[in-house]
PDB file of C-alpha atoms in Angstrom:
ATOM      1  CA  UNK J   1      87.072  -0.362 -58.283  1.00 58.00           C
ATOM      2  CA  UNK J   2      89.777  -1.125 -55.723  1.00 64.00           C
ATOM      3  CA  UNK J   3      92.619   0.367 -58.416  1.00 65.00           C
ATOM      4  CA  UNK J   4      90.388   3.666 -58.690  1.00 62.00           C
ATOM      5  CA  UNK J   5      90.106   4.038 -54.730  1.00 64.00           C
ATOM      6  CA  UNK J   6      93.814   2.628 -54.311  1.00 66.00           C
ATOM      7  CA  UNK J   7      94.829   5.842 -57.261  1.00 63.00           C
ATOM      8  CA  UNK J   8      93.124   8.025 -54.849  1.00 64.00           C
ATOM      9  CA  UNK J   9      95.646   7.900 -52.111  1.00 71.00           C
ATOM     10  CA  UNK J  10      95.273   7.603 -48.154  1.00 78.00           C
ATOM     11  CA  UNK J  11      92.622  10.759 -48.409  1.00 82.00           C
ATOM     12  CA  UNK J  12      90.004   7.922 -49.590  1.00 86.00           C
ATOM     13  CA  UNK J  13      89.996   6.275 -46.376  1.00 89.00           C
ATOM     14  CA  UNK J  14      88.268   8.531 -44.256  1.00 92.00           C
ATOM     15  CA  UNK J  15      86.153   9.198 -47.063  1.00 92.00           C
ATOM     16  CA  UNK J  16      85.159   5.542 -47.540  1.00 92.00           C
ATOM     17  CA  UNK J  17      84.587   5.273 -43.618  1.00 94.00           C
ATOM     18  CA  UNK J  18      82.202   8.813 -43.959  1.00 95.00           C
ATOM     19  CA  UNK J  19      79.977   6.830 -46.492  1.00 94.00           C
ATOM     20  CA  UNK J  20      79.796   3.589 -44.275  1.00 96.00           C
ATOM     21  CA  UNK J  21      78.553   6.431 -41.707  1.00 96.00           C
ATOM     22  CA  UNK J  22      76.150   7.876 -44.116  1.00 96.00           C
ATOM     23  CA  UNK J  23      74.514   4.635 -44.957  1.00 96.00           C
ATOM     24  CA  UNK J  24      74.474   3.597 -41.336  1.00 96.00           C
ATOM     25  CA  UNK J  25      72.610   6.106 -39.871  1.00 96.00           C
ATOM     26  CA  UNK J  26      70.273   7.108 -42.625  1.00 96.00           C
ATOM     27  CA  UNK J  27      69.484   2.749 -42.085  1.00 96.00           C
ATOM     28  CA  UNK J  28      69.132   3.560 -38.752  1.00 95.00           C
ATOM     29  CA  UNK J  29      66.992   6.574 -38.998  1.00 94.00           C
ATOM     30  CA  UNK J  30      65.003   5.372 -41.638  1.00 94.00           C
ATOM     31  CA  UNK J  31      63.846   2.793 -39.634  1.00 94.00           C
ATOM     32  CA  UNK J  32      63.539   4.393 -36.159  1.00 93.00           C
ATOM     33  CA  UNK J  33      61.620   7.426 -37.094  1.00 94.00           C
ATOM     34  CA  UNK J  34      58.767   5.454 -38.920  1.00 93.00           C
ATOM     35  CA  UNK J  35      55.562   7.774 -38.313  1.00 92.00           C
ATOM     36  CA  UNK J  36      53.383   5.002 -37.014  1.00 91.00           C
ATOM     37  CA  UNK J  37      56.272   4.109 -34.953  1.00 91.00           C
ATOM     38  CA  UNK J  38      56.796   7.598 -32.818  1.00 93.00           C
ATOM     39  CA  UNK J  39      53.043   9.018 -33.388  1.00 91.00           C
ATOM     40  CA  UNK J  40      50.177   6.236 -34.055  1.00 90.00           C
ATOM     41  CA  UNK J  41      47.248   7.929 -35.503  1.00 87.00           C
ATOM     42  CA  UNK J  42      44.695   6.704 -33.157  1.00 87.00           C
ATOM     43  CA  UNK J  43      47.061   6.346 -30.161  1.00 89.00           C
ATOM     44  CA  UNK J  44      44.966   9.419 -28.666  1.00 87.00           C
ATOM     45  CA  UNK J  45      41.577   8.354 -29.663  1.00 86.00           C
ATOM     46  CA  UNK J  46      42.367   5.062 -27.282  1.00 86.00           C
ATOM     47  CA  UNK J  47      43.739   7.189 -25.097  1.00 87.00           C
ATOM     48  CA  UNK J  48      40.694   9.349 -24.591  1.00 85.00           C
ATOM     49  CA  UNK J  49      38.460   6.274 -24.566  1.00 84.00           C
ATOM     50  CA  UNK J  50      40.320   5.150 -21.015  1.00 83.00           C
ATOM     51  CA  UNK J  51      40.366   8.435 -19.522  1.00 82.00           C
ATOM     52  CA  UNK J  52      36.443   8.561 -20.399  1.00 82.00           C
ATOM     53  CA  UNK J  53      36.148   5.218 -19.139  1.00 80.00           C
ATOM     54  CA  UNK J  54      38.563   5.482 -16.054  1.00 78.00           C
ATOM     55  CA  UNK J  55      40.819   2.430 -16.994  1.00 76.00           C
ATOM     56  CA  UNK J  56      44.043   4.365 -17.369  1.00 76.00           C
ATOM     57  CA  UNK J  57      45.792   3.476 -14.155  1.00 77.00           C
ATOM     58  CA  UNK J  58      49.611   3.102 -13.385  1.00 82.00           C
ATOM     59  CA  UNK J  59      50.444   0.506 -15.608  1.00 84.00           C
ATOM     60  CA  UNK J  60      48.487   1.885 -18.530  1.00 84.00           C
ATOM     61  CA  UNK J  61      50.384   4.722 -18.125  1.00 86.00           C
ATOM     62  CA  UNK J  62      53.878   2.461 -17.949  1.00 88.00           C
ATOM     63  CA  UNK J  63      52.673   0.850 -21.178  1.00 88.00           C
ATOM     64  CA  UNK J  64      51.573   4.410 -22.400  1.00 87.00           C
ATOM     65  CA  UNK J  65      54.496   5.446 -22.059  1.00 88.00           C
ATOM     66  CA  UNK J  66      57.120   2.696 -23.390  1.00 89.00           C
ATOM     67  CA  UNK J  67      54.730   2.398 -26.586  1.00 87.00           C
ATOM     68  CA  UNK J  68      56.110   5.227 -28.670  1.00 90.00           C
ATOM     69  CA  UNK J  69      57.221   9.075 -28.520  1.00 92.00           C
ATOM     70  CA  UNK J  70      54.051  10.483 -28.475  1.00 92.00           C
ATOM     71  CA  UNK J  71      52.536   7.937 -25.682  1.00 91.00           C
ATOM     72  CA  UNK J  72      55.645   9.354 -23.800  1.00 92.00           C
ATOM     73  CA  UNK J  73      54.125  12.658 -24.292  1.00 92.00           C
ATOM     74  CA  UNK J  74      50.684  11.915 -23.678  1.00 91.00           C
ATOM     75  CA  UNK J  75      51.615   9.947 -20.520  1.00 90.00           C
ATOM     76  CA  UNK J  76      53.357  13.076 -18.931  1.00 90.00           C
ATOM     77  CA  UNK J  77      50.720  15.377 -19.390  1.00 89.00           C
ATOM     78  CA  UNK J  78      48.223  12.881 -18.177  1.00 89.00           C
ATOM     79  CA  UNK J  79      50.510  12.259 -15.083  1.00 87.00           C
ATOM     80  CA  UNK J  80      49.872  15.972 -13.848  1.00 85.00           C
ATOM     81  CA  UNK J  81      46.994  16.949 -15.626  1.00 82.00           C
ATOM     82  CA  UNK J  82      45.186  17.198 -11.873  1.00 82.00           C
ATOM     83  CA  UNK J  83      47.558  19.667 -10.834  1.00 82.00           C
ATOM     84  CA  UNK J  84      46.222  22.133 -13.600  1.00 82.00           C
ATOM     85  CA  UNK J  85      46.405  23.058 -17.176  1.00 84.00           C
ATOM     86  CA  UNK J  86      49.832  25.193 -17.078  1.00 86.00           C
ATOM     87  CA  UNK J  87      51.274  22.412 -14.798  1.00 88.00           C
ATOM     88  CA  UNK J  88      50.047  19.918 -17.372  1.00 89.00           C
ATOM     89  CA  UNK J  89      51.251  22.003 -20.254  1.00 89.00           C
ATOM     90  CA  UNK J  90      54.988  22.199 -18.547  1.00 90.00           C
ATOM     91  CA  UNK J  91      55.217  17.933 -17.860  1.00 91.00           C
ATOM     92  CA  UNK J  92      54.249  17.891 -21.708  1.00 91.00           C
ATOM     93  CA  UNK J  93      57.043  20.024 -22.895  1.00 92.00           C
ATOM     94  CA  UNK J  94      59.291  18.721 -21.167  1.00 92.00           C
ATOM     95  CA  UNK J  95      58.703  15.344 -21.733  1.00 91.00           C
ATOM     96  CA  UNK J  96      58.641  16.674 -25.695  1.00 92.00           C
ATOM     97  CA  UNK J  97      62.419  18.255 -25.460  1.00 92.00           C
ATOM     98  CA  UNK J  98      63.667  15.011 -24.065  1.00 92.00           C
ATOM     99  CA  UNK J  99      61.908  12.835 -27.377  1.00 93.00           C
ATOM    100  CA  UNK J 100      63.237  15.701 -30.052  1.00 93.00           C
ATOM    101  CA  UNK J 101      66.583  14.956 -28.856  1.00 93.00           C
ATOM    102  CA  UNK J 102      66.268  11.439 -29.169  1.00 92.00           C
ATOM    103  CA  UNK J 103      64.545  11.659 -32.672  1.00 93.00           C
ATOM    104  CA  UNK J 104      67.371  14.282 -33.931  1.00 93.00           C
ATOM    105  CA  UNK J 105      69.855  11.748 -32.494  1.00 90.00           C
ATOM    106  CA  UNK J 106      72.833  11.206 -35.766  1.00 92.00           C
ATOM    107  CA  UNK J 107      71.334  13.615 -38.062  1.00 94.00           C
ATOM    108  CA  UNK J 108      74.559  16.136 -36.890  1.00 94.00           C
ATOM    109  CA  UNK J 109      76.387  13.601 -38.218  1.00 95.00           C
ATOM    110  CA  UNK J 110      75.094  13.284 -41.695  1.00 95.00           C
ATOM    111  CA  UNK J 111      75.238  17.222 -41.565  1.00 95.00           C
ATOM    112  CA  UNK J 112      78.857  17.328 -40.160  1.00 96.00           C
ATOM    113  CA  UNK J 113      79.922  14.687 -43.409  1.00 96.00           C
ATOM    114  CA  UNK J 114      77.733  16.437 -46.069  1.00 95.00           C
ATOM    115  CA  UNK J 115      80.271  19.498 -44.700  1.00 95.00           C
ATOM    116  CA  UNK J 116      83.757  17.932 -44.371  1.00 95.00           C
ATOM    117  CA  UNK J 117      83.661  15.023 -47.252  1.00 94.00           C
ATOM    118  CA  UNK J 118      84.195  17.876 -50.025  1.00 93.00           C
ATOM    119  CA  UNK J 119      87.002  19.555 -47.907  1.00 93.00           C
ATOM    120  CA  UNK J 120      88.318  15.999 -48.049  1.00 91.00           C
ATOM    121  CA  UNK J 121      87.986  15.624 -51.416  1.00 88.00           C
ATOM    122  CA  UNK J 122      89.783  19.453 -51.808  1.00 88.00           C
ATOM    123  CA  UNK J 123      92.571  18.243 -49.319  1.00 88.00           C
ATOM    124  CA  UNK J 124      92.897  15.722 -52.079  1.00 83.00           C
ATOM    125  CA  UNK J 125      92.660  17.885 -54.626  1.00 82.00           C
ATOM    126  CA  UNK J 126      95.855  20.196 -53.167  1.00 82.00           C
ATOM    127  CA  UNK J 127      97.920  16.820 -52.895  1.00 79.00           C
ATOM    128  CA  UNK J 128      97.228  15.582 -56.300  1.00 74.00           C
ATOM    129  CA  UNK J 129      98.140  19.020 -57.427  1.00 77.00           C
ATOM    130  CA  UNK J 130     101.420  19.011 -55.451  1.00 76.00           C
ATOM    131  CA  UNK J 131     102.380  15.905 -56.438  1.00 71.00           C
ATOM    132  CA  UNK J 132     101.805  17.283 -60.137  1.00 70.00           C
ATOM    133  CA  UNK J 133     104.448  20.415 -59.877  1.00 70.00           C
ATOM    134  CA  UNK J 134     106.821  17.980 -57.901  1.00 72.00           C
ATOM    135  CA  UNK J 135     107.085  15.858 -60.874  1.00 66.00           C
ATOM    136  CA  UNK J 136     107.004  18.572 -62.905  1.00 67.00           C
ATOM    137  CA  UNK J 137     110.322  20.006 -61.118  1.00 70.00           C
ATOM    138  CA  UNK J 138     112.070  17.117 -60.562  1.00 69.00           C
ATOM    139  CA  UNK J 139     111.380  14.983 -64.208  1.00 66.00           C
ATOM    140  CA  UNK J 140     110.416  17.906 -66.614  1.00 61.00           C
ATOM    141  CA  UNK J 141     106.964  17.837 -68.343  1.00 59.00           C
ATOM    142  CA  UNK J 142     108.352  14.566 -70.423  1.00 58.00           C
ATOM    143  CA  UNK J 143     107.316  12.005 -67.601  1.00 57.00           C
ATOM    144  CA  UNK J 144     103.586  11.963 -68.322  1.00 60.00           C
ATOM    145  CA  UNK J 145     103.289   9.241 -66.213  1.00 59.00           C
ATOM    146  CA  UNK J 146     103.492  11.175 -63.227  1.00 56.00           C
ATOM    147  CA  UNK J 147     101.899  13.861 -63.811  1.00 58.00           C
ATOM    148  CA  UNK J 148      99.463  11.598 -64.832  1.00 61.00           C
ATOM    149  CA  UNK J 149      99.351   9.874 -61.275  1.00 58.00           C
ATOM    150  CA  UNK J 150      98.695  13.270 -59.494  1.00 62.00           C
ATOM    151  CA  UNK J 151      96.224  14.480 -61.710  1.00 70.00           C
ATOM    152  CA  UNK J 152      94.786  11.555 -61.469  1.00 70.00           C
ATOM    153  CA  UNK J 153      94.681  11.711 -57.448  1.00 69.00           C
ATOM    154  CA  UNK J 154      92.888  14.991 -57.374  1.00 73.00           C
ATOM    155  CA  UNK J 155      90.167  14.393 -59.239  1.00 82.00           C
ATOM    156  CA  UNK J 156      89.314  11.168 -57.643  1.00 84.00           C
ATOM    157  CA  UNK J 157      89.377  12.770 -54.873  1.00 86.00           C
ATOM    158  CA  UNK J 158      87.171  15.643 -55.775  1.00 88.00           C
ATOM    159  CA  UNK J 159      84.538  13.089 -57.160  1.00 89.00           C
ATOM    160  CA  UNK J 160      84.320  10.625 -54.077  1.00 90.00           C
ATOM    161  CA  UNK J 161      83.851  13.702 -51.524  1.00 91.00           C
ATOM    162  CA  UNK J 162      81.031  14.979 -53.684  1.00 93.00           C
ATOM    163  CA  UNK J 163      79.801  11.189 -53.873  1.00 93.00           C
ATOM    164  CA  UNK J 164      79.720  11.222 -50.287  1.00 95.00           C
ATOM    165  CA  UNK J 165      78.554  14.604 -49.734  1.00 95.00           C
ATOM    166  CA  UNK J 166      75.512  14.575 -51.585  1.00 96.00           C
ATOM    167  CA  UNK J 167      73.410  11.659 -50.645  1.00 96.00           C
ATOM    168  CA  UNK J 168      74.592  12.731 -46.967  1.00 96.00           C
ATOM    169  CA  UNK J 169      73.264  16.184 -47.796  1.00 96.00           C
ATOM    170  CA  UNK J 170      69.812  14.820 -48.983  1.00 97.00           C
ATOM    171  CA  UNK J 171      69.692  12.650 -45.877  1.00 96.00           C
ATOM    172  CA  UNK J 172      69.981  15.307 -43.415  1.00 96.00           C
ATOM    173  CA  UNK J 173      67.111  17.291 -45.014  1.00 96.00           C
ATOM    174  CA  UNK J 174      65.191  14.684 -45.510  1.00 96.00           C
ATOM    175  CA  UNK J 175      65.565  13.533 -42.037  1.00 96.00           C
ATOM    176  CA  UNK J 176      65.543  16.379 -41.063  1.00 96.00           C
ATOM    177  CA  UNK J 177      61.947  17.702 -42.040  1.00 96.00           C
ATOM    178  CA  UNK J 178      60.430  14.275 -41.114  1.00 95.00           C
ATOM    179  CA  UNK J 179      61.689  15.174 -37.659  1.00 95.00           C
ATOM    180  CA  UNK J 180      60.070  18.541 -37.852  1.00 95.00           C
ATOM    181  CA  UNK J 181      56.276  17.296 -39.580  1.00 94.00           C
ATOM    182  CA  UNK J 182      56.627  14.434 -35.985  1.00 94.00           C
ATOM    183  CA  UNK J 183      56.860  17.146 -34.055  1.00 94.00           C
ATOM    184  CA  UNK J 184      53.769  19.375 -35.218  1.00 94.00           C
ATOM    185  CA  UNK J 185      51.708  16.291 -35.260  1.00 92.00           C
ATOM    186  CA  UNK J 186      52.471  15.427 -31.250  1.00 93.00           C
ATOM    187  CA  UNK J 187      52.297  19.130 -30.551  1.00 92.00           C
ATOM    188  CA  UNK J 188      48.742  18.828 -31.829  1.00 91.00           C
ATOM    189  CA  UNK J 189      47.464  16.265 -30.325  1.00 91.00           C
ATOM    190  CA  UNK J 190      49.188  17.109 -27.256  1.00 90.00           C
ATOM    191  CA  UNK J 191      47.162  20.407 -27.481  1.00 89.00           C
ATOM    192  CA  UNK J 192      43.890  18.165 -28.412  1.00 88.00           C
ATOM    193  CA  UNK J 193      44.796  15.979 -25.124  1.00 88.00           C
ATOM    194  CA  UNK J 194      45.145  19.316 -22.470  1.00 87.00           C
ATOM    195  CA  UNK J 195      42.180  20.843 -24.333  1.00 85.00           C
ATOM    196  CA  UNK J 196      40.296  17.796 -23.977  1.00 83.00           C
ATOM    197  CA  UNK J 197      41.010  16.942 -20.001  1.00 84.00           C
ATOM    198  CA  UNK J 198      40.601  20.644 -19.133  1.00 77.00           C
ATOM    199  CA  UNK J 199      37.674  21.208 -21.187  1.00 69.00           C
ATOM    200  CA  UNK J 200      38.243  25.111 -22.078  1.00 56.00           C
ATOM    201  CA  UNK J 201      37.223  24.279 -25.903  1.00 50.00           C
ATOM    202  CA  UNK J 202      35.176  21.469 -27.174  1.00 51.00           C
ATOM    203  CA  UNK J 203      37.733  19.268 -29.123  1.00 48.00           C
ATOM    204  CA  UNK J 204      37.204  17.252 -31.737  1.00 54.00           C
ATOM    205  CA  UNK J 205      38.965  14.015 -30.290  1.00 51.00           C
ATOM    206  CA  UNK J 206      38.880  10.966 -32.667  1.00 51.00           C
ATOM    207  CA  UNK J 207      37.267   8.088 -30.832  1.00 44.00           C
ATOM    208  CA  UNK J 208      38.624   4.461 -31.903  1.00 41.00           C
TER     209      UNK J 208
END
């Protein structure tokens, strides 16, 4: 393995260092945007059941809020649901933009690699191809050798960008659309929460 990245030439550094990257954050995403980590089915259920009940006070909201994304949500519209629904509405998407941005946190990385690693492996590519018709000048066609070595180079190259590229590709989507089904889930039971405190529509909260 080390002779095949070693034939590759310097060009498989930064490519080896992109798929540390890739497995890195898609670790680190993996485990940080676990569903019943950022939006606990019942966490508005229990919530309802203390607003009913009049035992959310300051530190319940503290604790609300530290639990997970969608507590962080929750405990902003809460905060100024008595100065009205739009007012209410406005803490909530707020609070919302800041926890997207955290969720979406790395995945421009795995995006930015899944872009450059095959322009890497190109890069490679040209050199191994350069370093063919060099040969070729200087030794002839004879020294198969070295034209062996460059050839060699390029598509090494070529393979390990696309290596990278690929499972980095598949992260970001897949990432990338778990961040995007979190989302619709706190946005409804955001809704279900402002509904619910206001009282316009009768909403089917779950009760815990």
């Amino acid at each position: 393995m080390f002779e095949i990245i070693a034939a590759g030439g310097w060009l498989m550094l930064p490519i080896l260092l992109c798929s540390l990257a890739v497995v890195g954050v898609s670790l680190e995403r993996f485990w940080t945007l676990n569903p019943d980590k950022i939006a606990p089915k019942n966490l508005l259920g229990e919530v309802w059941n203390n607003i009913r009940a009049k035992q959310l006070d300051v530190e319940s909201l503290k604790q609300l809020k530290q639990g997970s994304a969608l507590g962080t949500i929750l405990a902003a519209g809460i905060s100024n649901s008595r100065h009205g629904r739009d007012v209410m509405k406005d803490s909530i998407e707020e609070a919302a933009s800041s926890v997207v941005h955290d969720m979406e946190r790395y995945l421009s990385v795995l995006g930015t690699i899944a872009a450059v690693t095959p322009l890497l492996g190109l890069l490679g590519t040209v050199f191994g191809m350069i370093e063919v018709f060099t040969a070729i000048m200087v030794q002839g066609t004879g020294n198969t050798g070295a034209l062996a070595g460059g050839i060699s180079q390029a598509l090494i190259t070529t393979a390990a960008g696309l290596c990278v590229a690929i499972p980095a590709m598949i992260a970001h989507r897949f990432f990338q659309r778990r961040v995007d089904s979190l989302v619709v889930t706190m946005e409804q039971e955001a809704v279900k929460l402002v509904d619910a405190i206001h009282g316009d529509r009768k909403v089917d909260v779950k009760v815990v």
